[in-house]
PDB file of C-alpha atoms in Angstrom:
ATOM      1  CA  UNK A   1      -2.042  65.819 -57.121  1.00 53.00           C
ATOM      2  CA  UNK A   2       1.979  65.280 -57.226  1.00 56.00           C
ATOM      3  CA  UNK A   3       3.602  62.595 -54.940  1.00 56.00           C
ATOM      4  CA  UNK A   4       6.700  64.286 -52.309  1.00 55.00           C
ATOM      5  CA  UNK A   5       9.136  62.416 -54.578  1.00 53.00           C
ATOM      6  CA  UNK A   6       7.800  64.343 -58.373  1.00 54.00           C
ATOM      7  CA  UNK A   7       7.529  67.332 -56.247  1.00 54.00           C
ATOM      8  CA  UNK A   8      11.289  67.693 -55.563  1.00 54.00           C
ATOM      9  CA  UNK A   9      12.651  65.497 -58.426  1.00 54.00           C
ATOM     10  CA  UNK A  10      13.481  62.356 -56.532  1.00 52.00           C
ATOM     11  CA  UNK A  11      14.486  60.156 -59.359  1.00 54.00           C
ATOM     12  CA  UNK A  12      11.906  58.101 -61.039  1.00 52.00           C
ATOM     13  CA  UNK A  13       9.231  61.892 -60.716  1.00 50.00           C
ATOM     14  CA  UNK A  14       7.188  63.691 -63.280  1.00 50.00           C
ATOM     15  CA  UNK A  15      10.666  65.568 -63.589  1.00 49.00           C
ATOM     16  CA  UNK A  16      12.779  62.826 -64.480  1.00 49.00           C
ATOM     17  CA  UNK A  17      10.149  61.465 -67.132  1.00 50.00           C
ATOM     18  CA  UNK A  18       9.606  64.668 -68.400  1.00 49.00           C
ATOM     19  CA  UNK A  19      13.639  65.297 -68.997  1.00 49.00           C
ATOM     20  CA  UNK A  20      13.619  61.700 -70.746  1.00 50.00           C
ATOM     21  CA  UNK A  21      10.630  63.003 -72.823  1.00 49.00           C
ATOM     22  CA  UNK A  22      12.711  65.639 -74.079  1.00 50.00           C
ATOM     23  CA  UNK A  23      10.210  68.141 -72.399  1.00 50.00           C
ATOM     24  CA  UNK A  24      10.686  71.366 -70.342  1.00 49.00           C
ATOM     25  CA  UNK A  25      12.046  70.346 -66.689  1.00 48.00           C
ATOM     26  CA  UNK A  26      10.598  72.888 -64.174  1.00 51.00           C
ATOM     27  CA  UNK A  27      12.206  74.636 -61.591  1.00 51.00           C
ATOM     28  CA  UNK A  28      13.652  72.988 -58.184  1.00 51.00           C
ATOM     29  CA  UNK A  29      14.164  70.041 -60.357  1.00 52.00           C
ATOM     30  CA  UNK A  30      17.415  67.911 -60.721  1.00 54.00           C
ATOM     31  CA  UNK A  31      19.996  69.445 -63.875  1.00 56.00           C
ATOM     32  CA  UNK A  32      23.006  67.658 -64.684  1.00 59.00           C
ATOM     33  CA  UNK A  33      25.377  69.746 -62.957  1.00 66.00           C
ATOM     34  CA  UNK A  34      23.414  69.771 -59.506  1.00 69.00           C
ATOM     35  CA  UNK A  35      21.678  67.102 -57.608  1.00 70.00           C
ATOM     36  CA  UNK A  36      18.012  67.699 -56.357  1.00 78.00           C
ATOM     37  CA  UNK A  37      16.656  71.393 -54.326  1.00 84.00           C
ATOM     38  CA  UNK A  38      15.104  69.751 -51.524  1.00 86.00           C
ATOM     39  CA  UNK A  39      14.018  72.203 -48.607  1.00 86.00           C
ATOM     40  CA  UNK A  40      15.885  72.677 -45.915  1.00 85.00           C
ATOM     41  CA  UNK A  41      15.117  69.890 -42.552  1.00 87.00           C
ATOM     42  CA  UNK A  42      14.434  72.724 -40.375  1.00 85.00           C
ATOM     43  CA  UNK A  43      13.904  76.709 -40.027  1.00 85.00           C
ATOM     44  CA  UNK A  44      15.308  78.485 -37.772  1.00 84.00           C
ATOM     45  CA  UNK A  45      12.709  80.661 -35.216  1.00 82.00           C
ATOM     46  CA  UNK A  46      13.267  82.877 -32.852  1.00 81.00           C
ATOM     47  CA  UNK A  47      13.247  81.685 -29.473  1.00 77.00           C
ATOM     48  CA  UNK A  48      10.219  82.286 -27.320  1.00 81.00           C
ATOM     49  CA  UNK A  49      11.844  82.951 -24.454  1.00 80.00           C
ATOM     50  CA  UNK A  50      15.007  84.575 -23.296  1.00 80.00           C
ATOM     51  CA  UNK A  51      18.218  82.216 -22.184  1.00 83.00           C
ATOM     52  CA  UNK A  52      18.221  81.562 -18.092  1.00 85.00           C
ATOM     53  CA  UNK A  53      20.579  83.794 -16.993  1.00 89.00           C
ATOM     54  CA  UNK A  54      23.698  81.711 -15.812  1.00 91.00           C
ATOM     55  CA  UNK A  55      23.305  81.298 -12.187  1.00 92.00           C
ATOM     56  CA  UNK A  56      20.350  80.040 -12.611  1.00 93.00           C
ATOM     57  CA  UNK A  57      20.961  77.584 -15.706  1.00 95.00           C
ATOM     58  CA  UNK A  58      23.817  76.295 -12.930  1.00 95.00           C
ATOM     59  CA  UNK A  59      21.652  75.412 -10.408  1.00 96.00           C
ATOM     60  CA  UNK A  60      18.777  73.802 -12.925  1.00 96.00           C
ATOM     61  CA  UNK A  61      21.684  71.771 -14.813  1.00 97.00           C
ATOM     62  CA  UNK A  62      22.782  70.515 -11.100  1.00 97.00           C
ATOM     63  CA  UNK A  63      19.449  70.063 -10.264  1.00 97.00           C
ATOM     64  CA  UNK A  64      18.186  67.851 -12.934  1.00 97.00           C
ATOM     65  CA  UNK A  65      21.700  65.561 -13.001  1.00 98.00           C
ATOM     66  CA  UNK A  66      21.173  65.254  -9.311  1.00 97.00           C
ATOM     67  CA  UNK A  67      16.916  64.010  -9.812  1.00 97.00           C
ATOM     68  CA  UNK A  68      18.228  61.728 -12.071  1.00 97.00           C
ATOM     69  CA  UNK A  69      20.725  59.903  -9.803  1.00 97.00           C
ATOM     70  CA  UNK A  70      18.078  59.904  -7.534  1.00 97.00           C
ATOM     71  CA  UNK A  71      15.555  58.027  -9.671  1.00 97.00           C
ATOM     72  CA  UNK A  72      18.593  56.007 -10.372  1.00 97.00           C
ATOM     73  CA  UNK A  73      19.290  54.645  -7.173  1.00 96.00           C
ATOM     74  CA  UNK A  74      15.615  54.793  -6.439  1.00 96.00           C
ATOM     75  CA  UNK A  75      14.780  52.343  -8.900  1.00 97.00           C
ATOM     76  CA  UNK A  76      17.879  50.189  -8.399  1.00 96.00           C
ATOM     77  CA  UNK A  77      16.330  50.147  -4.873  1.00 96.00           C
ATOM     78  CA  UNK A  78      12.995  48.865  -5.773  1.00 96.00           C
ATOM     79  CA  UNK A  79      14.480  45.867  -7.900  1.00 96.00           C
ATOM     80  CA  UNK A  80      17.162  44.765  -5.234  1.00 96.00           C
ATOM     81  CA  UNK A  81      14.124  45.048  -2.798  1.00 95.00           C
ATOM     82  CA  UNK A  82      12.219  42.596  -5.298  1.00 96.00           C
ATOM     83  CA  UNK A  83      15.014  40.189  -6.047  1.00 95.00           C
ATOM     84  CA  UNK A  84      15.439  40.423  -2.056  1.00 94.00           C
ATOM     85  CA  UNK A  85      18.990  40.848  -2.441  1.00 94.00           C
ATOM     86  CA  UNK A  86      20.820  42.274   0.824  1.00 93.00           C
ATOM     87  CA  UNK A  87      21.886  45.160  -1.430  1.00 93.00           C
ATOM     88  CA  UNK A  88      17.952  46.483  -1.052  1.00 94.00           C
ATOM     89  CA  UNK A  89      18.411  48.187   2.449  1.00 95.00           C
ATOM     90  CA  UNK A  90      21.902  50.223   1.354  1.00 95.00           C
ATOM     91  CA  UNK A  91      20.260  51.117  -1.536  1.00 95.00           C
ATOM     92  CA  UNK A  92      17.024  52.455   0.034  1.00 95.00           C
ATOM     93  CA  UNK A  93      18.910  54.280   2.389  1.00 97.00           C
ATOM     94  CA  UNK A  94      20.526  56.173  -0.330  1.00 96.00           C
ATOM     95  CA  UNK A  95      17.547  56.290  -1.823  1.00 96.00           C
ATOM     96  CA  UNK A  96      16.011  58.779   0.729  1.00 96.00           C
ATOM     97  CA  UNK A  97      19.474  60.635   1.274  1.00 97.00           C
ATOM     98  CA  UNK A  98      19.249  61.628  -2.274  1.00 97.00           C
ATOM     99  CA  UNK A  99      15.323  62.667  -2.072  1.00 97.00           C
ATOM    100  CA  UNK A 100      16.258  64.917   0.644  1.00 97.00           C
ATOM    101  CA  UNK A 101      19.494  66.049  -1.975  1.00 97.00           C
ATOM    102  CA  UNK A 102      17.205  66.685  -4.823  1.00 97.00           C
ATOM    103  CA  UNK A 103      14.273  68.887  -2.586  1.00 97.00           C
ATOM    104  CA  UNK A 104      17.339  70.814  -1.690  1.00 97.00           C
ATOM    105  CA  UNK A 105      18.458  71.068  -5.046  1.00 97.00           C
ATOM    106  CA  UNK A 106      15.289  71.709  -6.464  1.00 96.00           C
ATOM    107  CA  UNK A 107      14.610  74.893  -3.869  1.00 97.00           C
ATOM    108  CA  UNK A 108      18.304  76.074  -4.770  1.00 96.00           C
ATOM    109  CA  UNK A 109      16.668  76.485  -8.257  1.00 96.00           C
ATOM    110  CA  UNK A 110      13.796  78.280  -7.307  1.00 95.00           C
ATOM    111  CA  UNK A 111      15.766  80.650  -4.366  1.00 96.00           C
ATOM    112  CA  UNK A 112      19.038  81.360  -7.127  1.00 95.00           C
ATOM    113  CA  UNK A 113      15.896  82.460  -9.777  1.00 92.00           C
ATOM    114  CA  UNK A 114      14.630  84.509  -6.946  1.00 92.00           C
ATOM    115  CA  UNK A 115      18.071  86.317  -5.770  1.00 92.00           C
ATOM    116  CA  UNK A 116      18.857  86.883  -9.907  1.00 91.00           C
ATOM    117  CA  UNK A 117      15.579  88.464 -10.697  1.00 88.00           C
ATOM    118  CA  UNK A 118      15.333  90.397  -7.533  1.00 87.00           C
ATOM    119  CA  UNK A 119      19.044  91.942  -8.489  1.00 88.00           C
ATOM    120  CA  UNK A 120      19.159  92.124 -11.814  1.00 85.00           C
ATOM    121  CA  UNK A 121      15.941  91.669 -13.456  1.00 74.00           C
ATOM    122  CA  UNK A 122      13.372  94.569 -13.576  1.00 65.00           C
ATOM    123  CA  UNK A 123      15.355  97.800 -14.666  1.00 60.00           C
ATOM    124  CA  UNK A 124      13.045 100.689 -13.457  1.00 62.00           C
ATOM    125  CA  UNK A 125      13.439 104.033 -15.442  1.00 64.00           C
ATOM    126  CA  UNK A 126      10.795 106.805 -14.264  1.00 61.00           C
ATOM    127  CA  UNK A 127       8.437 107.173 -17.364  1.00 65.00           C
ATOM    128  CA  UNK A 128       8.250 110.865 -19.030  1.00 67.00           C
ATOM    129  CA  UNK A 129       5.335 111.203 -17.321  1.00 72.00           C
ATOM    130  CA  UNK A 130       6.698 110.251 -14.041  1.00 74.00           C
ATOM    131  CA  UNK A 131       9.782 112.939 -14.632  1.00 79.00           C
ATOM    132  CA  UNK A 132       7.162 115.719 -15.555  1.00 81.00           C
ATOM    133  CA  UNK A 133       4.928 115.230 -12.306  1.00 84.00           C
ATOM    134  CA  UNK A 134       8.441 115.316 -10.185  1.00 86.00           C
ATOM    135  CA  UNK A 135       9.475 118.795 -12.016  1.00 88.00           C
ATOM    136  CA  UNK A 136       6.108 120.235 -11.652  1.00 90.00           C
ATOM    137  CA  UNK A 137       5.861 118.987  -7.861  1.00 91.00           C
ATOM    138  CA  UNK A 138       9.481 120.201  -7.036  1.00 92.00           C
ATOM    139  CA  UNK A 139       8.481 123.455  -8.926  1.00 93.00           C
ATOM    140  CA  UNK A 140       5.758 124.330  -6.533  1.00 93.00           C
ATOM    141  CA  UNK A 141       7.428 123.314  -3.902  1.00 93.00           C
ATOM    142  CA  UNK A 142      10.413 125.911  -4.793  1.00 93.00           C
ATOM    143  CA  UNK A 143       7.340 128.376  -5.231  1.00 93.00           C
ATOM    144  CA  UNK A 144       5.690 127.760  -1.853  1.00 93.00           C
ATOM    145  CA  UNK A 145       9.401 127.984  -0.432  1.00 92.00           C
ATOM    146  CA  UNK A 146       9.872 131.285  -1.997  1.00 92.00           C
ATOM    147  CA  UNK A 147       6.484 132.525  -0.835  1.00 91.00           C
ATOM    148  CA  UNK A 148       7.597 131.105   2.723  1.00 90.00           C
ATOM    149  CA  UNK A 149      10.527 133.537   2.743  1.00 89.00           C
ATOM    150  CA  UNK A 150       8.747 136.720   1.465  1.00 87.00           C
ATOM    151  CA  UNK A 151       6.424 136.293   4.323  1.00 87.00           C
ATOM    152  CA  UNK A 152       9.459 135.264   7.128  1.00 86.00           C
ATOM    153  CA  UNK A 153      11.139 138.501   5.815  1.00 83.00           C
ATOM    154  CA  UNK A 154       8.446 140.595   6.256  1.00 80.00           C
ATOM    155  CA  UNK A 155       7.370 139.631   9.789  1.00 79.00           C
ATOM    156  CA  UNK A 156      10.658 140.215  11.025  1.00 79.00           C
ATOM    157  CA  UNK A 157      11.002 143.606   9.693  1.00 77.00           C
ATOM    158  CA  UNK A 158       7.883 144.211  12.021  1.00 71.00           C
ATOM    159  CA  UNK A 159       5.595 144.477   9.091  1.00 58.00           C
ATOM    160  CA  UNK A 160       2.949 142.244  10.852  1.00 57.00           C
ATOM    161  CA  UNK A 161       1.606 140.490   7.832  1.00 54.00           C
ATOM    162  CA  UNK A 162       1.486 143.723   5.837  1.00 58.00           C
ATOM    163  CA  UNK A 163       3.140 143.602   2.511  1.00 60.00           C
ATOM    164  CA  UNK A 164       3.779 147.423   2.200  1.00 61.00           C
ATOM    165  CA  UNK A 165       4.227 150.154   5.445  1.00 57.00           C
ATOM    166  CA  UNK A 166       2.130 153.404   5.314  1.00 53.00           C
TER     167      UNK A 166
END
C-alpha cells in the first residue's frame, strides 16, 4: 500500500526515489518542467435544489440578520442580568421587542414563499390527454347541438316528430 504523499509525488515518494534511481517515473508524478498533479480540492455538483426565488431569499436574508441581533441582545441581556448591572432591564426589554421582530420576520418568510409559489410556481399545461377528452367532449356536444336543431326545425314546420311527410 502507497502513502498520500508517493501517491501524488510529494517529494521524498516512491516517485522521487525512483527518478534518483534512474528508473521509469509514472504518470501524475513531478517532471522537471512541472510541479506535482495533485487533484483538484473540490468537484463541482449540481445543486440539489433550485435557487429561492428572490423575494423570498429577501425576506430569509432579513430574517436570519434580524434572529441574530436578537440572540445578540438576548444574550447581552442574560449577562448584564448576571453581573446585575442596571443595563439588564433596557436590555431585556429589547430583548422581547426583538422576539416579537423576529416571529414577524420569520412568518414574512413563510407568507412571501407562500404569495411566490401561489403566483408563479406551478405552471399548469393541460396534458395531451386532457386536450383529447376536451375535443372529443366539445365534439359531441357540437353533435347533440346539431341533432337539437334538426329536431327544432322539424317541429316547427308542423312535422310533429316525423322526419319525412307522407
Amino acid at each position: 500500500m502507497t502513502s498520500t504523499a508517493e501517491q501524488y509525488g510529494a517529494p521524498g515518494g516512491a516517485a522521487e526515489r525512483g527518478a534518483r534511481a534512474g528508473t521509469a517515473v509514472r504518470a501524475g508524478a513531478p517532471s522537471a518542467d512541472r510541479g506535482p498533479e495533485y487533484p483538484p480540492l473540490w468537484v463541482e455538483e449540481p445543486a440539489r435544489r433550485y435557487r429561492m426565488p428572490d423575494p423570498v431569499r429577501v425576506s430569509a436574508v432579513r430574517a436570519v440578520l434580524i434572529i441574530s441581533v436578537t440572540l445578540i441582545l438576548a444574550m447581552t441581556a442574560f449577562l448584564c442580568t448576571l453581573a446585575g448591572s442596571w443595563f439588564a432591564f433596557p436590555m431585556v426589554i429589547s430583548s422581547v421587542a426583538a422576539t416579537v421582530v423576529a416571529t414577524w420576520s420569520v412568518a414574512d418568510v413563510w407568507v412571501t414563499r407562500q404569495v411566490w409559489s401561489q403566483r408563479y410556481g406551478v405552471v399548469s399545461e393541460p396534458s395531451s390527454t386532457a386536450r383529447a377528452r376536451r375535443r372529443e367532449r366539445r365534439a359531441r356536444h357540437r353533435q347533440e347541438r346539431v341533432a337539437l336543431r334538426d329536431q327544432e326545425r322539424i317541429r316547427r314546420r308542423g312535422g310533429a316528430g316525423r322526419l319525412s311527410h307522407p
